[in-house]
Amino acid sequence: MKLFILATVAGLASLSPLQAQTLPLWLDDSKPVEQRIDDALGRMTLDEKIAVIHAQSKFSSPGVKRLGFPDLWTDDGPHGVRPDVLWDEWEQAGQTNDSCVAFPALTCLAATWNPALARLYGESLGEEALYRNKNVMLGPGVNIYRTPLAGRNFEYMGEDPFLAAQMVVPYVQGLQSKGVAACVKHYALNNDEEYRHQVNVIVSDRALHEIYLPAFKAAVQQGGAWAIMGAYNLYQNQHNCHNQVLLNNILKQQWGFDGVVISDWGGCHSTEEAVRNGLDMEFGTWTDGLAWGTSNAYDNYHLAAPYKRLIKEGKLSTRELDEKVRRVLRLFFRTTMNRQKPYGFLCSDEHYAAALKIAQEGIVLLKNDRPAKKAEPLLPVDRQTTRRILVVGENAIKMMTVGGGSSSLKAQHEILPLDAISQRCAKEGISCDFARGYVGDTVQSYNGVKVGRSLYDTRTQPELTAEAVEKARQADLVIFIGGLNKSDFQDCEGHDRKQYGLPYAQDEVVEAIAAVNPRLVFVNISGNGVAMPWLGKVPAVVQAWFIGSEAGNALTSVLFGDVNPSGKLPFTWYASLEQCGAHATGSYPGTWRDGHQIIDEEYKEDIFVGYRWTDQKKLKPLFPFGHGLSYTTFKIGKLGSNRQQMDSNGNITFTVDVTNTGNRAGAETVQLYIRDKKSSVVRPVKELKAFQKLFLQPGETRQATFTIDRSALSFYDEQTGAWTAEPGEFEAIAGTSATLLHSTCKFTYIQ
């Protein structure tokens, strides 16, 4: 017994050479991991095996203490490490050492179009998780932006499968480089939140593989993700936390996933389906707030006592159990039993710097016109002529790190936009005033985390509008900070938005201000597009997302020109819902099945999601996918290739010169789209297959280089169940958005 005490993870480093020679095989990290797994598995009792595949508290599962395996601790992400909750309740534990850095939401990360920042994001989050002794972070999320009403879009990486794939891989690699597992979610087809436990998705195999699975596949095969979280919804009438097609056939067999499938909290519904259909660890059943069961009912989980009973009765073998435990042990060796992990850091200067950098690069300048014929573009703020600034809007004073569901955080600090702008104005000798403009959400706390300053205001909307208009008359510049928030039916887990328009009478206030002062900037805080019926009257529009702890500093640095905006939209910003395929086809939100508590939602737009739909229908969105302006200008040269054809074994490389023709340093993201000129199946007009972000000094020219292979030409063939590239003529198209296309280069593919 003394040996086992010495051989706990904490004590292994102090073992003498003689003691190390007598280590049990499963504790000897000089041995191959699979050999150690076999040895540990062979020593575990049935009770120990059952214990490690289900939770023992809200966020932990037991290790195998007899063999020296510590407990496994998970925590919500993906934008920061969620504060600790009580053992069996959602309420915060009230600790004083679990504040964190809040990183920007993943829509903002995707808007950077910078994979290097995704790596930095993952590494920074991993260090915070390490400090908090978390072994599995529940994120990142890569579900596709199918409708702008989806409540959880802000947690995901946009509408395009290629962009999401390119951004999720370095995030996963960065997080796991710290010895913390990424649990990529929500696998799969979790594209809306309303009735998420009842939605049965009906989708073609082609759309499934071309649109909804590529980011997950990349996370597994390129990122090496150690865990995947199943989704709440159903596919082919099976819940996705125990779905034969998604988990066994595709994830484990076709993709070779060797990690752990974790249920979403409360996503497991059947012992036998969970056993046979690929679920490895069960969390949240009976204590998920959806079904009122007994507290501390972890032995009642589907993969707990009911599973053990079926084994004892001979109705199930231990073959599936051993496979699940093998995967869990592999996760243990990668996390809790990994003695090579670095030290963690919490709320470090480096983490705040990373959060600020990601926020600054993700902010998108959507519009920047001249408010008068001879004036300069409204942004950046002209410090020579601007003496009085008015900030309007509740979102200027509202914390956005709190609320929204499981991604809610207890940030060590959150710099609010009004505070940062006021401080900057004081530094510049500019007067800064504030008008509330509208009252939206006045909730003071979420799961025990307080939101800071009081948001209570008893004035009527006419009074609020009148105040904003009167103050706007006297201002040289009005900055309206509005949009959505993280309340129910906005950008929030559990519900979808009820409308595409802005809430809380914001349109009325914007129109009224624009009528008295044309020098108006609208800053939209959200994870989704919104209707902007007043767009023609507002010269400047900025998309600022939910950008975390450094929100105010990041926004101010862009507005005042310290940072040249370089973000690009990761989704199509529709003028109205009718431009979105899911709504145009009438397939969202689905139809209740007669006599059953199931909603069948058929994805009738098929592969035509986002810009694929607007391209096909020749629609002009409010702002296209990939759109984003700068304070400088760029010239895109002619696209060329290293050869005119690609054979089945080769790659083809394209290059294009990019020149900064303005007087400010800045960055441009060149996007490479591929068009199949003739195909046996209907294909999108074009599809994103490469991109590169270039940082350029004034007058500097650099070359963007893109190398693609056969996979960039392929579609998923439903007849053969395989990816197919047909020989023929293709076009590569260089653009700076899905509608701003600069140069085309033809090439042929020879099979």
CSV table of N, CA and C in Angstrom, one decimal, residues 132-228:
chain,number,residue,atom,x,y,z
A,132,ARG,N,-6.7,26.2,-12.6
A,132,ARG,CA,-7.9,25.8,-11.9
A,132,ARG,C,-8.1,24.3,-11.7
A,133,ASN,N,-7.1,23.6,-12.1
A,133,ASN,CA,-7.1,22.1,-12.0
A,133,ASN,C,-8.3,21.5,-12.8
A,134,LYS,N,-8.5,22.0,-14.0
A,134,LYS,CA,-9.5,21.5,-14.9
A,134,LYS,C,-8.8,20.6,-15.9
A,135,ASN,N,-9.4,19.4,-16.2
A,135,ASN,CA,-8.7,18.5,-17.1
A,135,ASN,C,-9.4,18.5,-18.5
A,136,VAL,N,-10.6,18.9,-18.6
A,136,VAL,CA,-11.4,18.9,-19.8
A,136,VAL,C,-12.1,20.2,-19.9
A,137,MET,N,-11.9,21.0,-21.0
A,137,MET,CA,-12.6,22.2,-21.2
A,137,MET,C,-13.7,21.8,-22.3
A,138,LEU,N,-15.0,22.2,-21.9
A,138,LEU,CA,-16.1,21.8,-22.8
A,138,LEU,C,-16.2,22.9,-23.9
A,139,GLY,N,-15.5,22.7,-24.9
A,139,GLY,CA,-15.4,23.6,-26.1
A,139,GLY,C,-14.1,23.2,-26.9
A,140,PRO,N,-14.0,23.8,-28.0
A,140,PRO,CA,-14.7,24.9,-28.7
A,140,PRO,C,-16.0,24.3,-29.4
A,141,GLY,N,-16.8,25.2,-29.8
A,141,GLY,CA,-18.0,24.9,-30.6
A,141,GLY,C,-17.9,25.2,-32.0
A,142,VAL,N,-18.3,24.3,-32.9
A,142,VAL,CA,-18.1,24.5,-34.3
A,142,VAL,C,-19.4,24.2,-35.1
A,143,ASN,N,-20.6,24.3,-34.5
A,143,ASN,CA,-21.8,24.1,-35.2
A,143,ASN,C,-22.0,25.3,-36.2
A,144,ILE,N,-22.6,25.0,-37.3
A,144,ILE,CA,-22.7,25.9,-38.5
A,144,ILE,C,-23.8,26.9,-38.2
A,145,TYR,N,-23.5,28.1,-38.6
A,145,TYR,CA,-24.5,29.3,-38.6
A,145,TYR,C,-25.4,29.1,-39.7
A,146,ARG,N,-26.6,28.4,-39.4
A,146,ARG,CA,-27.6,28.1,-40.4
A,146,ARG,C,-28.7,29.2,-40.5
A,147,THR,N,-29.0,29.7,-39.3
A,147,THR,CA,-30.0,30.8,-39.2
A,147,THR,C,-29.5,31.8,-38.2
A,148,PRO,N,-29.7,33.1,-38.5
A,148,PRO,CA,-29.2,34.2,-37.6
A,148,PRO,C,-30.1,34.2,-36.3
A,149,LEU,N,-31.1,33.5,-36.2
A,149,LEU,CA,-31.9,33.4,-35.0
A,149,LEU,C,-31.4,32.5,-34.0
A,150,ALA,N,-30.5,31.6,-34.3
A,150,ALA,CA,-30.0,30.6,-33.4
A,150,ALA,C,-29.3,31.2,-32.2
A,151,GLY,N,-29.8,30.8,-31.0
A,151,GLY,CA,-29.4,31.5,-29.8
A,151,GLY,C,-27.9,31.3,-29.4
A,152,ARG,N,-27.3,30.2,-30.0
A,152,ARG,CA,-26.0,29.9,-29.5
A,152,ARG,C,-24.9,30.2,-30.6
A,153,ASN,N,-25.3,30.9,-31.7
A,153,ASN,CA,-24.4,31.2,-32.7
A,153,ASN,C,-23.1,31.9,-32.2
A,154,PHE,N,-23.3,32.7,-31.2
A,154,PHE,CA,-22.1,33.4,-30.7
A,154,PHE,C,-21.0,32.5,-30.2
A,155,GLU,N,-21.3,31.3,-29.8
A,155,GLU,CA,-20.3,30.4,-29.4
A,155,GLU,C,-19.6,29.6,-30.5
A,156,TYR,N,-20.1,29.8,-31.7
A,156,TYR,CA,-19.6,29.0,-32.8
A,156,TYR,C,-18.7,29.8,-33.8
A,157,MET,N,-18.3,29.2,-34.9
A,157,MET,CA,-17.3,29.9,-35.7
A,157,MET,C,-17.8,30.2,-37.1
A,158,GLY,N,-19.1,30.5,-37.2
A,158,GLY,CA,-19.6,31.0,-38.5
A,158,GLY,C,-20.2,30.0,-39.4
A,159,GLU,N,-20.5,30.4,-40.6
A,159,GLU,CA,-21.3,29.6,-41.5
A,159,GLU,C,-20.5,28.7,-42.5
A,160,ASP,N,-19.2,28.9,-42.6
A,160,ASP,CA,-18.4,28.2,-43.6
A,160,ASP,C,-17.6,27.1,-43.0
A,161,PRO,N,-17.8,25.8,-43.5
A,161,PRO,CA,-17.1,24.7,-42.9
A,161,PRO,C,-15.6,24.8,-43.0
A,162,PHE,N,-15.1,25.4,-44.1
A,162,PHE,CA,-13.6,25.5,-44.3
A,162,PHE,C,-13.0,26.5,-43.3
A,163,LEU,N,-13.7,27.6,-43.2
A,163,LEU,CA,-13.2,28.6,-42.2
A,163,LEU,C,-13.2,28.1,-40.8
A,164,ALA,N,-14.3,27.4,-40.4
A,164,ALA,CA,-14.4,26.9,-39.1
A,164,ALA,C,-13.4,25.8,-38.8
A,165,ALA,N,-13.1,25.0,-39.8
A,165,ALA,CA,-12.1,23.9,-39.7
A,165,ALA,C,-10.7,24.5,-39.5
A,166,GLN,N,-10.4,25.5,-40.3
A,166,GLN,CA,-9.1,26.1,-40.2
A,166,GLN,C,-8.8,26.8,-38.8
A,167,MET,N,-9.9,27.3,-38.2
A,167,MET,CA,-9.8,28.0,-36.9
A,167,MET,C,-9.8,27.0,-35.7
A,168,VAL,N,-10.6,25.9,-35.9
A,168,VAL,CA,-10.7,25.1,-34.7
A,168,VAL,C,-9.5,24.2,-34.5
A,169,VAL,N,-8.7,23.9,-35.5
A,169,VAL,CA,-7.6,23.0,-35.4
A,169,VAL,C,-6.5,23.6,-34.5
A,170,PRO,N,-6.0,24.8,-34.7
A,170,PRO,CA,-5.0,25.4,-33.8
A,170,PRO,C,-5.6,25.7,-32.4
A,171,TYR,N,-6.8,26.0,-32.3
A,171,TYR,CA,-7.4,26.2,-31.0
A,171,TYR,C,-7.3,24.9,-30.2
A,172,VAL,N,-7.7,23.8,-30.8
A,172,VAL,CA,-7.6,22.5,-30.1
A,172,VAL,C,-6.1,22.1,-29.8
A,173,GLN,N,-5.2,22.3,-30.7
A,173,GLN,CA,-3.8,22.0,-30.5
A,173,GLN,C,-3.2,22.9,-29.4
A,174,GLY,N,-3.6,24.2,-29.4
A,174,GLY,CA,-3.1,25.1,-28.4
A,174,GLY,C,-3.6,24.7,-27.0
A,175,LEU,N,-4.8,24.4,-26.9
A,175,LEU,CA,-5.4,24.0,-25.6
A,175,LEU,C,-4.8,22.7,-25.1
A,176,GLN,N,-4.7,21.7,-26.0
A,176,GLN,CA,-4.1,20.4,-25.5
A,176,GLN,C,-2.6,20.4,-25.4
A,177,SER,N,-1.9,21.4,-25.9
A,177,SER,CA,-0.5,21.5,-25.7
A,177,SER,C,-0.2,21.8,-24.2
A,178,LYS,N,-1.2,22.2,-23.5
A,178,LYS,CA,-1.1,22.5,-22.0
A,178,LYS,C,-1.6,21.3,-21.2
A,179,GLY,N,-1.9,20.2,-21.8
A,179,GLY,CA,-2.3,19.0,-21.1
A,179,GLY,C,-3.8,19.0,-20.7
A,180,VAL,N,-4.6,19.9,-21.3
A,180,VAL,CA,-6.0,20.0,-21.0
A,180,VAL,C,-6.8,19.6,-22.3
A,181,ALA,N,-7.7,18.7,-22.1
A,181,ALA,CA,-8.4,18.1,-23.3
A,181,ALA,C,-9.5,19.2,-23.8
A,182,ALA,N,-9.5,19.3,-25.1
A,182,ALA,CA,-10.6,20.0,-25.8
A,182,ALA,C,-11.8,19.0,-26.0
A,183,CYS,N,-13.0,19.4,-25.6
A,183,CYS,CA,-14.2,18.6,-25.9
A,183,CYS,C,-15.0,19.4,-26.9
A,184,VAL,N,-14.8,19.1,-28.2
A,184,VAL,CA,-15.4,19.8,-29.3
A,184,VAL,C,-16.9,19.5,-29.3
A,185,LYS,N,-17.7,20.6,-29.5
A,185,LYS,CA,-19.1,20.5,-29.4
A,185,LYS,C,-19.8,21.3,-30.4
A,186,HIS,N,-21.1,21.1,-30.6
A,186,HIS,CA,-22.0,20.0,-30.1
A,186,HIS,C,-22.2,19.1,-31.3
A,187,TYR,N,-21.7,17.9,-31.3
A,187,TYR,CA,-21.7,17.0,-32.4
A,187,TYR,C,-23.0,16.2,-32.5
A,188,ALA,N,-23.7,16.5,-33.5
A,188,ALA,CA,-23.6,17.4,-34.6
A,188,ALA,C,-25.0,17.9,-34.9
A,189,LEU,N,-25.1,18.9,-35.8
A,189,LEU,CA,-26.4,19.4,-36.3
A,189,LEU,C,-27.1,20.2,-35.3
A,190,ASN,N,-26.4,20.7,-34.3
A,190,ASN,CA,-27.1,21.5,-33.2
A,190,ASN,C,-27.1,23.0,-33.7
A,191,ASN,N,-28.0,23.3,-34.6
A,191,ASN,CA,-28.0,24.6,-35.3
A,191,ASN,C,-29.1,25.5,-34.9
A,192,ASP,N,-29.9,25.1,-33.9
A,192,ASP,CA,-30.9,26.0,-33.3
A,192,ASP,C,-31.1,25.5,-31.9
A,193,GLU,N,-31.6,26.4,-31.0
A,193,GLU,CA,-31.7,26.1,-29.6
A,193,GLU,C,-33.1,25.8,-29.1
A,194,GLU,N,-34.1,26.4,-29.7
A,194,GLU,CA,-35.4,26.2,-29.3
A,194,GLU,C,-35.9,24.8,-29.4
A,195,TYR,N,-36.4,24.2,-28.4
A,195,TYR,CA,-36.7,22.8,-28.4
A,195,TYR,C,-35.6,21.9,-28.8
A,196,ARG,N,-34.4,22.2,-28.3
A,196,ARG,CA,-33.2,21.5,-28.8
A,196,ARG,C,-33.2,20.0,-28.5
A,197,HIS,N,-34.0,19.6,-27.4
A,197,HIS,CA,-34.0,18.2,-27.1
A,197,HIS,C,-35.0,17.4,-27.9
A,198,GLN,N,-35.9,18.1,-28.7
A,198,GLN,CA,-36.9,17.5,-29.4
A,198,GLN,C,-36.7,17.5,-30.9
A,199,VAL,N,-35.7,18.3,-31.4
A,199,VAL,CA,-35.5,18.5,-32.8
A,199,VAL,C,-34.9,17.3,-33.5
A,200,ASN,N,-35.5,16.7,-34.5
A,200,ASN,CA,-35.0,15.6,-35.2
A,200,ASN,C,-34.6,16.2,-36.6
A,201,VAL,N,-33.3,16.2,-36.9
A,201,VAL,CA,-32.8,16.9,-38.1
A,201,VAL,C,-32.9,15.9,-39.2
A,202,ILE,N,-33.5,16.3,-40.3
A,202,ILE,CA,-33.5,15.6,-41.6
A,202,ILE,C,-32.6,16.3,-42.6
A,203,VAL,N,-31.6,15.7,-43.0
A,203,VAL,CA,-30.6,16.4,-43.8
A,203,VAL,C,-30.0,15.4,-44.8
A,204,SER,N,-29.6,15.8,-46.0
A,204,SER,CA,-29.0,14.9,-46.9
A,204,SER,C,-27.6,14.5,-46.5
A,205,ASP,N,-27.2,13.3,-46.9
A,205,ASP,CA,-25.8,12.9,-46.6
A,205,ASP,C,-24.8,13.9,-47.1
A,206,ARG,N,-25.1,14.4,-48.3
A,206,ARG,CA,-24.2,15.4,-48.9
A,206,ARG,C,-24.0,16.6,-48.0
A,207,ALA,N,-25.1,17.2,-47.6
A,207,ALA,CA,-25.1,18.4,-46.8
A,207,ALA,C,-24.4,18.1,-45.4
A,208,LEU,N,-24.7,16.9,-44.9
A,208,LEU,CA,-24.1,16.5,-43.6
A,208,LEU,C,-22.6,16.5,-43.7
A,209,HIS,N,-22.1,15.9,-44.8
A,209,HIS,CA,-20.6,15.8,-44.9
A,209,HIS,C,-19.9,17.0,-45.5
A,210,GLU,N,-20.6,17.8,-46.3
A,210,GLU,CA,-20.0,19.0,-46.9
A,210,GLU,C,-20.1,20.2,-46.0
A,211,ILE,N,-21.2,20.3,-45.2
A,211,ILE,CA,-21.4,21.6,-44.5
A,211,ILE,C,-21.3,21.3,-43.0
A,212,TYR,N,-21.9,20.3,-42.4
A,212,TYR,CA,-22.0,20.2,-41.0
A,212,TYR,C,-21.0,19.4,-40.3
A,213,LEU,N,-20.2,18.6,-41.0
A,213,LEU,CA,-19.2,17.8,-40.3
A,213,LEU,C,-17.7,18.2,-40.5
A,214,PRO,N,-17.4,18.9,-41.6
A,214,PRO,CA,-15.9,19.2,-41.8
A,214,PRO,C,-15.2,19.8,-40.7
A,215,ALA,N,-15.7,20.7,-39.9
A,215,ALA,CA,-15.0,21.3,-38.8
A,215,ALA,C,-14.8,20.3,-37.7
A,216,PHE,N,-15.7,19.4,-37.4
A,216,PHE,CA,-15.6,18.3,-36.4
A,216,PHE,C,-14.5,17.4,-36.9
A,217,LYS,N,-14.5,17.0,-38.2
A,217,LYS,CA,-13.6,16.1,-38.8
A,217,LYS,C,-12.2,16.7,-38.6
A,218,ALA,N,-12.0,17.9,-38.9
A,218,ALA,CA,-10.7,18.6,-38.8
A,218,ALA,C,-10.2,18.6,-37.4
A,219,ALA,N,-11.1,18.9,-36.5
A,219,ALA,CA,-10.7,18.9,-35.1
A,219,ALA,C,-10.2,17.5,-34.6
A,220,VAL,N,-10.8,16.5,-35.2
A,220,VAL,CA,-10.4,15.1,-34.8
A,220,VAL,C,-9.1,14.7,-35.5
A,221,GLN,N,-9.1,14.8,-36.8
A,221,GLN,CA,-8.0,14.2,-37.6
A,221,GLN,C,-6.8,15.1,-37.7
A,222,GLN,N,-7.0,16.4,-37.7
A,222,GLN,CA,-5.9,17.4,-37.8
A,222,GLN,C,-5.5,17.9,-36.4
A,223,GLY,N,-6.6,18.2,-35.6
A,223,GLY,CA,-6.3,18.8,-34.3
A,223,GLY,C,-6.0,17.8,-33.3
A,224,GLY,N,-6.4,16.5,-33.5
A,224,GLY,CA,-6.2,15.4,-32.5
A,224,GLY,C,-7.0,15.6,-31.3
A,225,ALA,N,-8.3,16.1,-31.4
A,225,ALA,CA,-9.1,16.3,-30.2
A,225,ALA,C,-9.2,15.1,-29.3
A,226,TRP,N,-9.1,15.3,-28.0
A,226,TRP,CA,-9.2,14.2,-27.1
A,226,TRP,C,-10.6,13.8,-26.6
A,227,ALA,N,-11.6,14.7,-26.9
A,227,ALA,CA,-12.9,14.5,-26.5
A,227,ALA,C,-13.9,15.2,-27.5
A,228,ILE,N,-15.1,14.6,-27.6
A,228,ILE,CA,-16.2,15.2,-28.4
A,228,ILE,C,-17.4,15.2,-27.5
